[in-house]
């Protein structure tokens, strides 16, 4: 009977091993499919600007180079295309690091009001081109201290404001607000009265390369990676990001941040009203 027991346990061992191998193979298959899809998306994203740049170079070589004014115009356009390529490659680099969990956060205490003001200064021109007004619903001189990676949060805020301009209506408004949440959190909201997002598209917004309107968004010049980078950065901070949108009315993106312990109640709105 000793032999049969050993045989039975051996069979169990073999079965367990086979089961483990099957799981391992499934994981590898999923990873491989994911890698293929990623590479497919990358080459697709790079193709358009590459062909654009090539188009201008070929036209120049074809004789346009002799005309001084045309030469300058085409070189400027080719350069725009190269700028776009650099921008896409930078975003790709970022998303690869984020997905591999290789982003190192540099936590510090800073004033989020000042950061929002910086973003407004940087994006004012862009907004003005579409006659969009940037509104901050708090006094600039009342600091709100948070603890986070300042550069990464700057990237998040800029990205969300840029989107609100890109998908905003001409003559519209982008409003940014900060509110105290329960305990040690604040929530930053970026609200626009732009084109809005249809309900069925909302769950997919944060996927990389996902765009609601493929042609329209590409004309706007994004990489389709912005929101997935934003989400990764917020989640790396162990914080949350939310989106609410009504098609044809507008969208609101919001995210939470941890308040700084150093100056817990500075600039606290609810403190003022208490
Ligand atoms: P993109 O480079 O295309 O802007 P993002 O990842 O930043 O990529 O955004 C993904 C898609 O989400 C956009 O293509 C657009 O369709 C939609 N979207 C993002 N922000 C807004 C917004 N404020 N209003 C309406 N649609 C938006």
PDB file of C-alpha atoms and ligand atoms in Angstrom:
ATOM      1  CA  UNK A   1       0.000   0.000   0.000  1.00  0.00           C
ATOM      2  CA  UNK A   2       3.020   2.229   0.519  1.00  0.00           C
ATOM      3  CA  UNK A   3       3.669   2.038  -3.226  1.00  0.00           C
ATOM      4  CA  UNK A   4       0.117   3.025  -4.179  1.00  0.00           C
ATOM      5  CA  UNK A   5       0.197   5.991  -1.780  1.00  0.00           C
ATOM      6  CA  UNK A   6       3.467   7.147  -3.288  1.00  0.00           C
ATOM      7  CA  UNK A   7       2.046   6.711  -6.776  1.00  0.00           C
ATOM      8  CA  UNK A   8      -1.012   8.742  -5.846  1.00  0.00           C
ATOM      9  CA  UNK A   9       1.002  11.580  -4.371  1.00  0.00           C
ATOM     10  CA  UNK A  10       3.381  11.498  -7.320  1.00  0.00           C
ATOM     11  CA  UNK A  11       0.429  11.774  -9.698  1.00  0.00           C
ATOM     12  CA  UNK A  12      -0.869  14.721  -7.683  1.00  0.00           C
ATOM     13  CA  UNK A  13       2.541  16.360  -7.896  1.00  0.00           C
ATOM     14  CA  UNK A  14       2.671  15.877 -11.666  1.00  0.00           C
ATOM     15  CA  UNK A  15      -0.837  17.280 -12.043  1.00  0.00           C
ATOM     16  CA  UNK A  16       0.017  20.298  -9.926  1.00  0.00           C
ATOM     17  CA  UNK A  17       3.126  20.906 -12.005  1.00  0.00           C
ATOM     18  CA  UNK A  18       1.147  20.652 -15.251  1.00  0.00           C
ATOM     19  CA  UNK A  19      -1.433  23.099 -13.880  1.00  0.00           C
ATOM     20  CA  UNK A  20       1.323  25.515 -12.909  1.00  0.00           C
ATOM     21  CA  UNK A  21       2.886  25.271 -16.365  1.00  0.00           C
ATOM     22  CA  UNK A  22      -0.456  25.946 -17.996  1.00  0.00           C
ATOM     23  CA  UNK A  23      -0.853  29.137 -15.953  1.00  0.00           C
ATOM     24  CA  UNK A  24       2.701  30.166 -16.781  1.00  0.00           C
ATOM     25  CA  UNK A  25       2.054  29.680 -20.502  1.00  0.00           C
ATOM     26  CA  UNK A  26      -1.209  31.642 -20.292  1.00  0.00           C
ATOM     27  CA  UNK A  27       0.618  34.530 -18.615  1.00  0.00           C
ATOM     28  CA  UNK A  28       3.293  34.500 -21.302  1.00  0.00           C
ATOM     29  CA  UNK A  29       0.633  34.444 -24.019  1.00  0.00           C
ATOM     30  CA  UNK A  30      -1.158  37.439 -22.494  1.00  0.00           C
ATOM     31  CA  UNK A  31       2.136  39.316 -22.202  1.00  0.00           C
ATOM     32  CA  UNK A  32       3.044  38.530 -25.778  1.00  0.00           C
ATOM     33  CA  UNK A  33      -0.341  39.720 -27.066  1.00  0.00           C
ATOM     34  CA  UNK A  34       0.040  42.892 -24.996  1.00  0.00           C
ATOM     35  CA  UNK A  35       3.536  43.515 -26.376  1.00  0.00           C
ATOM     36  CA  UNK A  36       2.366  42.990 -29.956  1.00  0.00           C
ATOM     37  CA  UNK A  37      -0.547  45.371 -29.495  1.00  0.00           C
ATOM     38  CA  UNK A  38       1.741  47.977 -27.942  1.00  0.00           C
ATOM     39  CA  UNK A  39       4.269  47.747 -30.789  1.00  0.00           C
ATOM     40  CA  UNK A  40       1.444  47.967 -33.326  1.00  0.00           C
ATOM     41  CA  UNK A  41       0.123  51.116 -31.671  1.00  0.00           C
ATOM     42  CA  UNK A  42       3.595  52.665 -31.467  1.00  0.00           C
ATOM     43  CA  UNK A  43       4.380  52.231 -35.146  1.00  0.00           C
ATOM     44  CA  UNK A  44       0.929  53.498 -36.046  1.00  0.00           C
ATOM     45  CA  UNK A  45       1.466  56.655 -33.964  1.00  0.00           C
ATOM     46  CA  UNK A  46       4.897  57.299 -35.466  1.00  0.00           C
ATOM     47  CA  UNK A  47       3.868  56.714 -39.072  1.00  0.00           C
ATOM     48  CA  UNK A  48       1.752  59.834 -39.575  1.00  0.00           C
ATOM     49  CA  UNK A  49       4.353  62.417 -38.484  1.00  0.00           C
ATOM     50  CA  UNK A  50       7.150  60.485 -40.215  1.00  0.00           C
ATOM     51  CA  UNK A  51       5.336  60.514 -43.561  1.00  0.00           C
ATOM     52  CA  UNK A  52       4.525  64.198 -43.078  1.00  0.00           C
ATOM     53  CA  UNK A  53       8.198  65.054 -42.543  1.00  0.00           C
ATOM     54  CA  UNK A  54       9.232  62.873 -45.478  1.00  0.00           C
ATOM     55  CA  UNK A  55       6.626  64.601 -47.656  1.00  0.00           C
ATOM     56  CA  UNK A  56       8.171  68.023 -47.049  1.00  0.00           C
ATOM     57  CA  UNK A  57      11.703  66.767 -47.590  1.00  0.00           C
ATOM     58  CA  UNK A  58      10.769  65.063 -50.867  1.00  0.00           C
ATOM     59  CA  UNK A  59       8.999  68.205 -52.098  1.00  0.00           C
ATOM     60  CA  UNK A  60      12.099  70.239 -51.261  1.00  0.00           C
ATOM     61  CA  UNK A  61      14.341  67.762 -53.095  1.00  0.00           C
ATOM     62  CA  UNK A  62      11.938  67.852 -56.014  1.00  0.00           C
ATOM     63  CA  UNK A  63      12.785  71.507 -56.657  1.00  0.00           C
ATOM     64  CA  UNK A  64      10.946  73.509 -53.981  1.00  0.00           C
ATOM     65  CA  UNK A  65      14.338  74.089 -52.384  1.00  0.00           C
ATOM     66  CA  UNK A  66      15.136  76.713 -55.055  1.00  0.00           C
ATOM     67  CA  UNK A  67      12.392  79.060 -53.886  1.00  0.00           C
ATOM     68  CA  UNK A  68      13.584  80.828 -50.754  1.00  0.00           C
ATOM     69  CA  UNK A  69      10.149  81.513 -49.229  1.00  0.00           C
ATOM     70  CA  UNK A  70       8.826  78.005 -49.934  1.00  0.00           C
ATOM     71  CA  UNK A  71      12.045  76.466 -48.608  1.00  0.00           C
ATOM     72  CA  UNK A  72      11.633  78.190 -45.271  1.00  0.00           C
ATOM     73  CA  UNK A  73       7.945  77.309 -44.975  1.00  0.00           C
ATOM     74  CA  UNK A  74       8.560  73.633 -45.733  1.00  0.00           C
ATOM     75  CA  UNK A  75      11.510  73.369 -43.384  1.00  0.00           C
ATOM     76  CA  UNK A  76       9.402  74.891 -40.616  1.00  0.00           C
ATOM     77  CA  UNK A  77       6.649  72.373 -41.266  1.00  0.00           C
ATOM     78  CA  UNK A  78       9.124  69.483 -41.345  1.00  0.00           C
ATOM     79  CA  UNK A  79      10.469  70.736 -38.034  1.00  0.00           C
ATOM     80  CA  UNK A  80       6.929  70.775 -36.568  1.00  0.00           C
ATOM     81  CA  UNK A  81       6.654  67.123 -37.573  1.00  0.00           C
ATOM     82  CA  UNK A  82       9.967  66.302 -35.882  1.00  0.00           C
ATOM     83  CA  UNK A  83       8.828  68.151 -32.745  1.00  0.00           C
ATOM     84  CA  UNK A  84       5.720  66.014 -32.707  1.00  0.00           C
ATOM     85  CA  UNK A  85       7.842  62.849 -33.051  1.00  0.00           C
ATOM     86  CA  UNK A  86      10.012  63.893 -30.113  1.00  0.00           C
ATOM     87  CA  UNK A  87       6.892  64.590 -28.071  1.00  0.00           C
ATOM     88  CA  UNK A  88       5.467  61.123 -28.843  1.00  0.00           C
ATOM     89  CA  UNK A  89       8.764  59.367 -28.059  1.00  0.00           C
ATOM     90  CA  UNK A  90       8.981  61.228 -24.721  1.00  0.00           C
ATOM     91  CA  UNK A  91       5.458  60.106 -23.827  1.00  0.00           C
ATOM     92  CA  UNK A  92       6.322  56.527 -24.847  1.00  0.00           C
ATOM     93  CA  UNK A  93       9.381  56.607 -22.674  1.00  0.00           C
ATOM     94  CA  UNK A  94       7.310  57.854 -19.769  1.00  0.00           C
ATOM     95  CA  UNK A  95       4.550  55.259 -20.158  1.00  0.00           C
ATOM     96  CA  UNK A  96       7.099  52.433 -20.419  1.00  0.00           C
ATOM     97  CA  UNK A  97       8.734  53.522 -17.167  1.00  0.00           C
ATOM     98  CA  UNK A  98       5.380  53.943 -15.442  1.00  0.00           C
ATOM     99  CA  UNK A  99       4.069  50.559 -16.551  1.00  0.00           C
ATOM    100  CA  UNK A 100       7.258  48.857 -15.414  1.00  0.00           C
ATOM    101  CA  UNK A 101       6.821  50.542 -12.022  1.00  0.00           C
ATOM    102  CA  UNK A 102      10.116  52.336 -12.529  1.00  0.00           C
ATOM    103  CA  UNK A 103       8.932  55.818 -11.725  1.00  0.00           C
ATOM    104  CA  UNK A 104      10.741  57.179  -8.715  1.00  0.00           C
ATOM    105  CA  UNK A 105       8.650  59.751  -6.875  1.00  0.00           C
ATOM    106  CA  UNK A 106      10.404  62.754  -5.405  1.00  0.00           C
ATOM    107  CA  UNK A 107       8.043  63.715  -2.581  1.00  0.00           C
ATOM    108  CA  UNK A 108       8.144  67.248  -1.244  1.00  0.00           C
ATOM    109  CA  UNK A 109       5.854  69.768   0.438  1.00  0.00           C
ATOM    110  CA  UNK A 110       4.691  72.477  -1.928  1.00  0.00           C
ATOM    111  CA  UNK A 111       1.952  74.991  -2.577  1.00  0.00           C
ATOM    112  CA  UNK A 112      -0.494  73.569  -5.133  1.00  0.00           C
ATOM    113  CA  UNK A 113      -2.026  77.026  -5.701  1.00  0.00           C
ATOM    114  CA  UNK A 114       1.316  78.247  -7.014  1.00  0.00           C
ATOM    115  CA  UNK A 115       1.643  75.186  -9.248  1.00  0.00           C
ATOM    116  CA  UNK A 116      -1.779  75.864 -10.779  1.00  0.00           C
ATOM    117  CA  UNK A 117      -0.851  79.501 -11.297  1.00  0.00           C
ATOM    118  CA  UNK A 118       2.327  78.349 -13.115  1.00  0.00           C
ATOM    119  CA  UNK A 119       0.270  76.077 -15.361  1.00  0.00           C
ATOM    120  CA  UNK A 120      -2.084  78.967 -16.171  1.00  0.00           C
ATOM    121  CA  UNK A 121       0.883  81.198 -17.062  1.00  0.00           C
ATOM    122  CA  UNK A 122       2.327  78.516 -19.346  1.00  0.00           C
ATOM    123  CA  UNK A 123      -0.970  77.747 -21.082  1.00  0.00           C
ATOM    124  CA  UNK A 124      -2.527  81.210 -21.300  1.00  0.00           C
ATOM    125  CA  UNK A 125      -1.418  81.701 -24.917  1.00  0.00           C
ATOM    126  CA  UNK A 126      -2.728  78.323 -25.973  1.00  0.00           C
ATOM    127  CA  UNK A 127      -6.091  79.067 -24.335  1.00  0.00           C
ATOM    128  CA  UNK A 128      -6.241  82.554 -25.845  1.00  0.00           C
ATOM    129  CA  UNK A 129      -5.913  81.082 -29.351  1.00  0.00           C
ATOM    130  CA  UNK A 130      -9.300  79.432 -28.797  1.00  0.00           C
ATOM    131  CA  UNK A 131     -10.600  82.371 -26.828  1.00  0.00           C
ATOM    132  CA  UNK A 132     -10.874  80.127 -23.760  1.00  0.00           C
ATOM    133  CA  UNK A 133     -10.756  81.730 -20.316  1.00  0.00           C
ATOM    134  CA  UNK A 134      -8.771  80.033 -17.556  1.00  0.00           C
ATOM    135  CA  UNK A 135     -10.429  80.571 -14.188  1.00  0.00           C
ATOM    136  CA  UNK A 136      -9.066  79.725 -10.761  1.00  0.00           C
ATOM    137  CA  UNK A 137     -11.802  79.847  -8.173  1.00  0.00           C
ATOM    138  CA  UNK A 138      -9.575  80.675  -5.196  1.00  0.00           C
ATOM    139  CA  UNK A 139      -7.416  83.592  -4.129  1.00  0.00           C
ATOM    140  CA  UNK A 140      -3.854  83.121  -5.395  1.00  0.00           C
ATOM    141  CA  UNK A 141      -2.358  84.454  -2.183  1.00  0.00           C
ATOM    142  CA  UNK A 142      -3.754  81.751   0.074  1.00  0.00           C
ATOM    143  CA  UNK A 143      -1.402  78.742  -0.114  1.00  0.00           C
ATOM    144  CA  UNK A 144      -2.597  75.128  -0.005  1.00  0.00           C
ATOM    145  CA  UNK A 145       0.297  72.890   0.979  1.00  0.00           C
ATOM    146  CA  UNK A 146       0.373  69.312  -0.311  1.00  0.00           C
ATOM    147  CA  UNK A 147       2.915  66.489  -0.262  1.00  0.00           C
ATOM    148  CA  UNK A 148       3.652  64.932  -3.672  1.00  0.00           C
ATOM    149  CA  UNK A 149       6.123  64.858  -6.556  1.00  0.00           C
ATOM    150  CA  UNK A 150       5.895  68.456  -7.726  1.00  0.00           C
ATOM    151  CA  UNK A 151       7.147  67.937 -11.317  1.00  0.00           C
ATOM    152  CA  UNK A 152       4.882  64.959 -11.905  1.00  0.00           C
ATOM    153  CA  UNK A 153       1.845  66.798 -10.506  1.00  0.00           C
ATOM    154  CA  UNK A 154       2.742  69.767 -12.704  1.00  0.00           C
ATOM    155  CA  UNK A 155       2.639  67.340 -15.630  1.00  0.00           C
ATOM    156  CA  UNK A 156      -0.786  66.032 -14.529  1.00  0.00           C
ATOM    157  CA  UNK A 157      -2.288  69.518 -14.127  1.00  0.00           C
ATOM    158  CA  UNK A 158      -0.840  70.754 -17.448  1.00  0.00           C
ATOM    159  CA  UNK A 159      -2.070  67.678 -19.262  1.00  0.00           C
ATOM    160  CA  UNK A 160      -5.609  68.049 -17.942  1.00  0.00           C
ATOM    161  CA  UNK A 161      -5.715  71.781 -18.710  1.00  0.00           C
ATOM    162  CA  UNK A 162      -4.313  71.179 -22.223  1.00  0.00           C
ATOM    163  CA  UNK A 163      -7.050  68.608 -22.819  1.00  0.00           C
ATOM    164  CA  UNK A 164      -9.719  71.007 -21.570  1.00  0.00           C
ATOM    165  CA  UNK A 165      -8.457  73.532 -24.129  1.00  0.00           C
ATOM    166  CA  UNK A 166      -8.093  70.970 -26.944  1.00  0.00           C
ATOM    167  CA  UNK A 167     -11.574  69.561 -26.447  1.00  0.00           C
ATOM    168  CA  UNK A 168     -13.104  72.810 -25.220  1.00  0.00           C
ATOM    169  CA  UNK A 169     -15.441  75.075 -27.157  1.00  0.00           C
ATOM    170  CA  UNK A 170     -14.167  78.292 -28.696  1.00  0.00           C
ATOM    171  CA  UNK A 171     -14.946  81.062 -26.217  1.00  0.00           C
ATOM    172  CA  UNK A 172     -15.445  78.558 -23.415  1.00  0.00           C
ATOM    173  CA  UNK A 173     -14.059  78.336 -19.902  1.00  0.00           C
ATOM    174  CA  UNK A 174     -11.709  76.028 -18.021  1.00  0.00           C
ATOM    175  CA  UNK A 175     -12.100  76.243 -14.291  1.00  0.00           C
ATOM    176  CA  UNK A 176      -9.712  74.851 -11.695  1.00  0.00           C
ATOM    177  CA  UNK A 177     -10.654  74.479  -8.057  1.00  0.00           C
ATOM    178  CA  UNK A 178      -9.218  72.931  -4.913  1.00  0.00           C
ATOM    179  CA  UNK A 179     -11.388  71.588  -2.155  1.00  0.00           C
ATOM    180  CA  UNK A 180     -10.730  69.985   1.193  1.00  0.00           C
ATOM    181  CA  UNK A 181     -11.764  66.376   1.448  1.00  0.00           C
ATOM    182  CA  UNK A 182     -12.237  64.491   4.665  1.00  0.00           C
ATOM    183  CA  UNK A 183      -9.133  63.998   6.771  1.00  0.00           C
ATOM    184  CA  UNK A 184      -5.813  64.721   5.136  1.00  0.00           C
ATOM    185  CA  UNK A 185      -6.813  65.053   1.477  1.00  0.00           C
ATOM    186  CA  UNK A 186      -7.588  67.757  -1.021  1.00  0.00           C
ATOM    187  CA  UNK A 187      -9.249  67.291  -4.391  1.00  0.00           C
ATOM    188  CA  UNK A 188      -8.218  69.279  -7.472  1.00  0.00           C
ATOM    189  CA  UNK A 189     -10.858  69.685 -10.175  1.00  0.00           C
ATOM    190  CA  UNK A 190     -10.394  70.755 -13.781  1.00  0.00           C
ATOM    191  CA  UNK A 191     -13.745  71.540 -15.366  1.00  0.00           C
ATOM    192  CA  UNK A 192     -14.515  72.537 -18.948  1.00  0.00           C
ATOM    193  CA  UNK A 193     -17.686  73.331 -20.863  1.00  0.00           C
ATOM    194  CA  UNK A 194     -16.386  71.676 -24.009  1.00  0.00           C
ATOM    195  CA  UNK A 195     -17.542  68.829 -26.209  1.00  0.00           C
ATOM    196  CA  UNK A 196     -17.929  66.299 -23.382  1.00  0.00           C
ATOM    197  CA  UNK A 197     -17.552  62.522 -23.680  1.00  0.00           C
ATOM    198  CA  UNK A 198     -20.219  59.976 -24.503  1.00  0.00           C
ATOM    199  CA  UNK A 199     -21.028  57.612 -21.645  1.00  0.00           C
ATOM    200  CA  UNK A 200     -19.807  54.467 -23.380  1.00  0.00           C
ATOM    201  CA  UNK A 201     -16.356  55.974 -23.999  1.00  0.00           C
ATOM    202  CA  UNK A 202     -15.695  57.057 -20.415  1.00  0.00           C
ATOM    203  CA  UNK A 203     -14.459  53.681 -19.095  1.00  0.00           C
ATOM    204  CA  UNK A 204     -11.800  53.493 -21.839  1.00  0.00           C
ATOM    205  CA  UNK A 205     -10.440  57.060 -21.601  1.00  0.00           C
ATOM    206  CA  UNK A 206      -7.411  56.142 -19.499  1.00  0.00           C
ATOM    207  CA  UNK A 207      -6.282  53.292 -21.765  1.00  0.00           C
ATOM    208  CA  UNK A 208      -3.123  54.061 -23.642  1.00  0.00           C
ATOM    209  CA  UNK A 209      -3.614  55.233 -27.234  1.00  0.00           C
ATOM    210  CA  UNK A 210      -7.360  55.420 -26.697  1.00  0.00           C
ATOM    211  CA  UNK A 211      -9.083  58.316 -28.403  1.00  0.00           C
ATOM    212  CA  UNK A 212     -12.762  58.994 -28.714  1.00  0.00           C
ATOM    213  CA  UNK A 213     -12.502  60.609 -32.132  1.00  0.00           C
ATOM    214  CA  UNK A 214      -9.502  59.111 -33.881  1.00  0.00           C
ATOM    215  CA  UNK A 215      -9.111  61.675 -36.665  1.00  0.00           C
ATOM    216  CA  UNK A 216     -10.213  64.713 -34.663  1.00  0.00           C
ATOM    217  CA  UNK A 217      -7.824  64.104 -31.785  1.00  0.00           C
ATOM    218  CA  UNK A 218      -4.877  63.444 -34.054  1.00  0.00           C
ATOM    219  CA  UNK A 219      -5.461  66.788 -35.714  1.00  0.00           C
ATOM    220  CA  UNK A 220      -5.208  68.246 -32.206  1.00  0.00           C
ATOM    221  CA  UNK A 221      -1.760  66.702 -31.970  1.00  0.00           C
ATOM    222  CA  UNK A 222      -1.832  64.470 -28.891  1.00  0.00           C
ATOM    223  CA  UNK A 223      -0.174  61.072 -28.552  1.00  0.00           C
ATOM    224  CA  UNK A 224      -3.221  59.388 -27.039  1.00  0.00           C
ATOM    225  CA  UNK A 225      -1.026  58.650 -24.016  1.00  0.00           C
ATOM    226  CA  UNK A 226      -1.742  61.760 -21.958  1.00  0.00           C
ATOM    227  CA  UNK A 227      -4.556  60.445 -19.783  1.00  0.00           C
ATOM    228  CA  UNK A 228      -2.953  57.073 -19.162  1.00  0.00           C
ATOM    229  CA  UNK A 229       0.246  58.835 -18.036  1.00  0.00           C
ATOM    230  CA  UNK A 230      -1.859  61.069 -15.773  1.00  0.00           C
ATOM    231  CA  UNK A 231      -3.613  58.068 -14.222  1.00  0.00           C
ATOM    232  CA  UNK A 232      -0.334  56.203 -13.631  1.00  0.00           C
ATOM    233  CA  UNK A 233       1.203  59.238 -11.908  1.00  0.00           C
ATOM    234  CA  UNK A 234      -1.808  59.684  -9.607  1.00  0.00           C
ATOM    235  CA  UNK A 235      -1.909  55.970  -8.775  1.00  0.00           C
ATOM    236  CA  UNK A 236       1.841  55.927  -8.089  1.00  0.00           C
ATOM    237  CA  UNK A 237       1.000  58.496  -5.381  1.00  0.00           C
ATOM    238  CA  UNK A 238      -1.693  56.098  -4.059  1.00  0.00           C
ATOM    239  CA  UNK A 239      -4.269  58.717  -4.960  1.00  0.00           C
ATOM    240  CA  UNK A 240      -7.434  58.594  -7.039  1.00  0.00           C
ATOM    241  CA  UNK A 241      -8.536  60.167 -10.308  1.00  0.00           C
ATOM    242  CA  UNK A 242     -12.133  60.654 -11.404  1.00  0.00           C
ATOM    243  CA  UNK A 243     -13.914  61.782 -14.532  1.00  0.00           C
ATOM    244  CA  UNK A 244     -17.448  63.009 -14.971  1.00  0.00           C
ATOM    245  CA  UNK A 245     -18.716  64.124 -18.333  1.00  0.00           C
ATOM    246  CA  UNK A 246     -21.920  64.958 -20.134  1.00  0.00           C
ATOM    247  CA  UNK A 247     -21.778  64.745 -23.904  1.00  0.00           C
ATOM    248  CA  UNK A 248     -22.233  68.179 -25.439  1.00  0.00           C
ATOM    249  CA  UNK A 249     -22.043  69.907 -22.063  1.00  0.00           C
ATOM    250  CA  UNK A 250     -18.544  69.424 -20.662  1.00  0.00           C
ATOM    251  CA  UNK A 251     -16.180  67.343 -18.572  1.00  0.00           C
ATOM    252  CA  UNK A 252     -14.647  67.382 -15.144  1.00  0.00           C
ATOM    253  CA  UNK A 253     -11.436  65.572 -14.281  1.00  0.00           C
ATOM    254  CA  UNK A 254     -10.457  65.503 -10.617  1.00  0.00           C
ATOM    255  CA  UNK A 255      -7.746  63.910  -8.514  1.00  0.00           C
ATOM    256  CA  UNK A 256      -6.863  63.693  -4.844  1.00  0.00           C
ATOM    257  CA  UNK A 257      -3.633  64.723  -3.112  1.00  0.00           C
ATOM    258  CA  UNK A 258      -2.305  64.369   0.398  1.00  0.00           C
ATOM    259  CA  UNK A 259      -2.149  67.533   2.476  1.00  0.00           C
ATOM    260  CA  UNK A 260       1.224  68.447   3.838  1.00  0.00           C
ATOM    261  CA  UNK A 261       1.685  67.614   7.521  1.00  0.00           C
ATOM    262  CA  UNK A 262       4.049  70.528   7.958  1.00  0.00           C
ATOM    263  CA  UNK A 263       1.401  73.199   7.583  1.00  0.00           C
ATOM    264  CA  UNK A 264      -1.810  71.194   7.833  1.00  0.00           C
ATOM    265  CA  UNK A 265      -4.383  73.997   7.886  1.00  0.00           C
ATOM    266  CA  UNK A 266      -2.775  76.724   5.782  1.00  0.00           C
ATOM    267  CA  UNK A 267      -5.030  77.989   3.025  1.00  0.00           C
ATOM    268  CA  UNK A 268      -7.819  75.752   4.187  1.00  0.00           C
ATOM    269  CA  UNK A 269     -11.103  76.999   2.729  1.00  0.00           C
ATOM    270  CA  UNK A 270     -13.276  75.325   5.324  1.00  0.00           C
ATOM    271  CA  UNK A 271     -11.156  76.865   8.059  1.00  0.00           C
ATOM    272  CA  UNK A 272     -12.025  80.296   6.714  1.00  0.00           C
ATOM    273  CA  UNK A 273     -15.737  79.595   6.722  1.00  0.00           C
ATOM    274  CA  UNK A 274     -15.704  77.987  10.174  1.00  0.00           C
TER     275      UNK A 274
HETATM  276  P1  LIG B   1      -4.918  62.761 -26.698  1.00  0.00           P
HETATM  277  O1  LIG B   1      -3.472  62.851 -27.012  1.00  0.00           O
HETATM  278  O2  LIG B   1      -5.720  62.171 -27.821  1.00  0.00           O
HETATM  279  O3  LIG B   1      -5.496  64.033 -26.167  1.00  0.00           O
HETATM  280  P2  LIG B   1      -5.412  61.696 -24.012  1.00  0.00           P
HETATM  281  O4  LIG B   1      -4.981  60.405 -23.408  1.00  0.00           O
HETATM  282  O5  LIG B   1      -4.980  62.946 -23.339  1.00  0.00           O
HETATM  283  O6  LIG B   1      -4.969  61.654 -25.529  1.00  0.00           O
HETATM  284  O7  LIG B   1      -6.993  61.692 -24.097  1.00  0.00           O
HETATM  285  C1  LIG B   1      -7.671  60.569 -24.639  1.00  0.00           C
HETATM  286  C2  LIG B   1      -8.986  60.985 -25.277  1.00  0.00           C
HETATM  287  O8  LIG B   1      -9.920  61.396 -24.260  1.00  0.00           O
HETATM  288  C3  LIG B   1      -8.888  62.161 -26.225  1.00  0.00           C
HETATM  289  O9  LIG B   1      -8.495  61.759 -27.516  1.00  0.00           O
HETATM  290  C4  LIG B   1     -10.300  62.712 -26.194  1.00  0.00           C
HETATM  291  O10 LIG B   1     -11.108  61.985 -27.089  1.00  0.00           O
HETATM  292  C5  LIG B   1     -10.777  62.412 -24.779  1.00  0.00           C
HETATM  293  N1  LIG B   1     -10.664  63.580 -23.858  1.00  0.00           N
HETATM  294  C6  LIG B   1      -9.651  63.848 -22.995  1.00  0.00           C
HETATM  295  N2  LIG B   1      -9.894  64.986 -22.287  1.00  0.00           N
HETATM  296  C7  LIG B   1     -11.081  65.454 -22.704  1.00  0.00           C
HETATM  297  C8  LIG B   1     -11.899  66.590 -22.360  1.00  0.00           C
HETATM  298  N3  LIG B   1     -11.529  67.498 -21.438  1.00  0.00           N
HETATM  299  N4  LIG B   1     -13.097  66.738 -23.025  1.00  0.00           N
HETATM  300  C9  LIG B   1     -13.483  65.843 -23.950  1.00  0.00           C
HETATM  301  N5  LIG B   1     -12.769  64.759 -24.322  1.00  0.00           N
HETATM  302  C10 LIG B   1     -11.587  64.556 -23.715  1.00  0.00           C
END
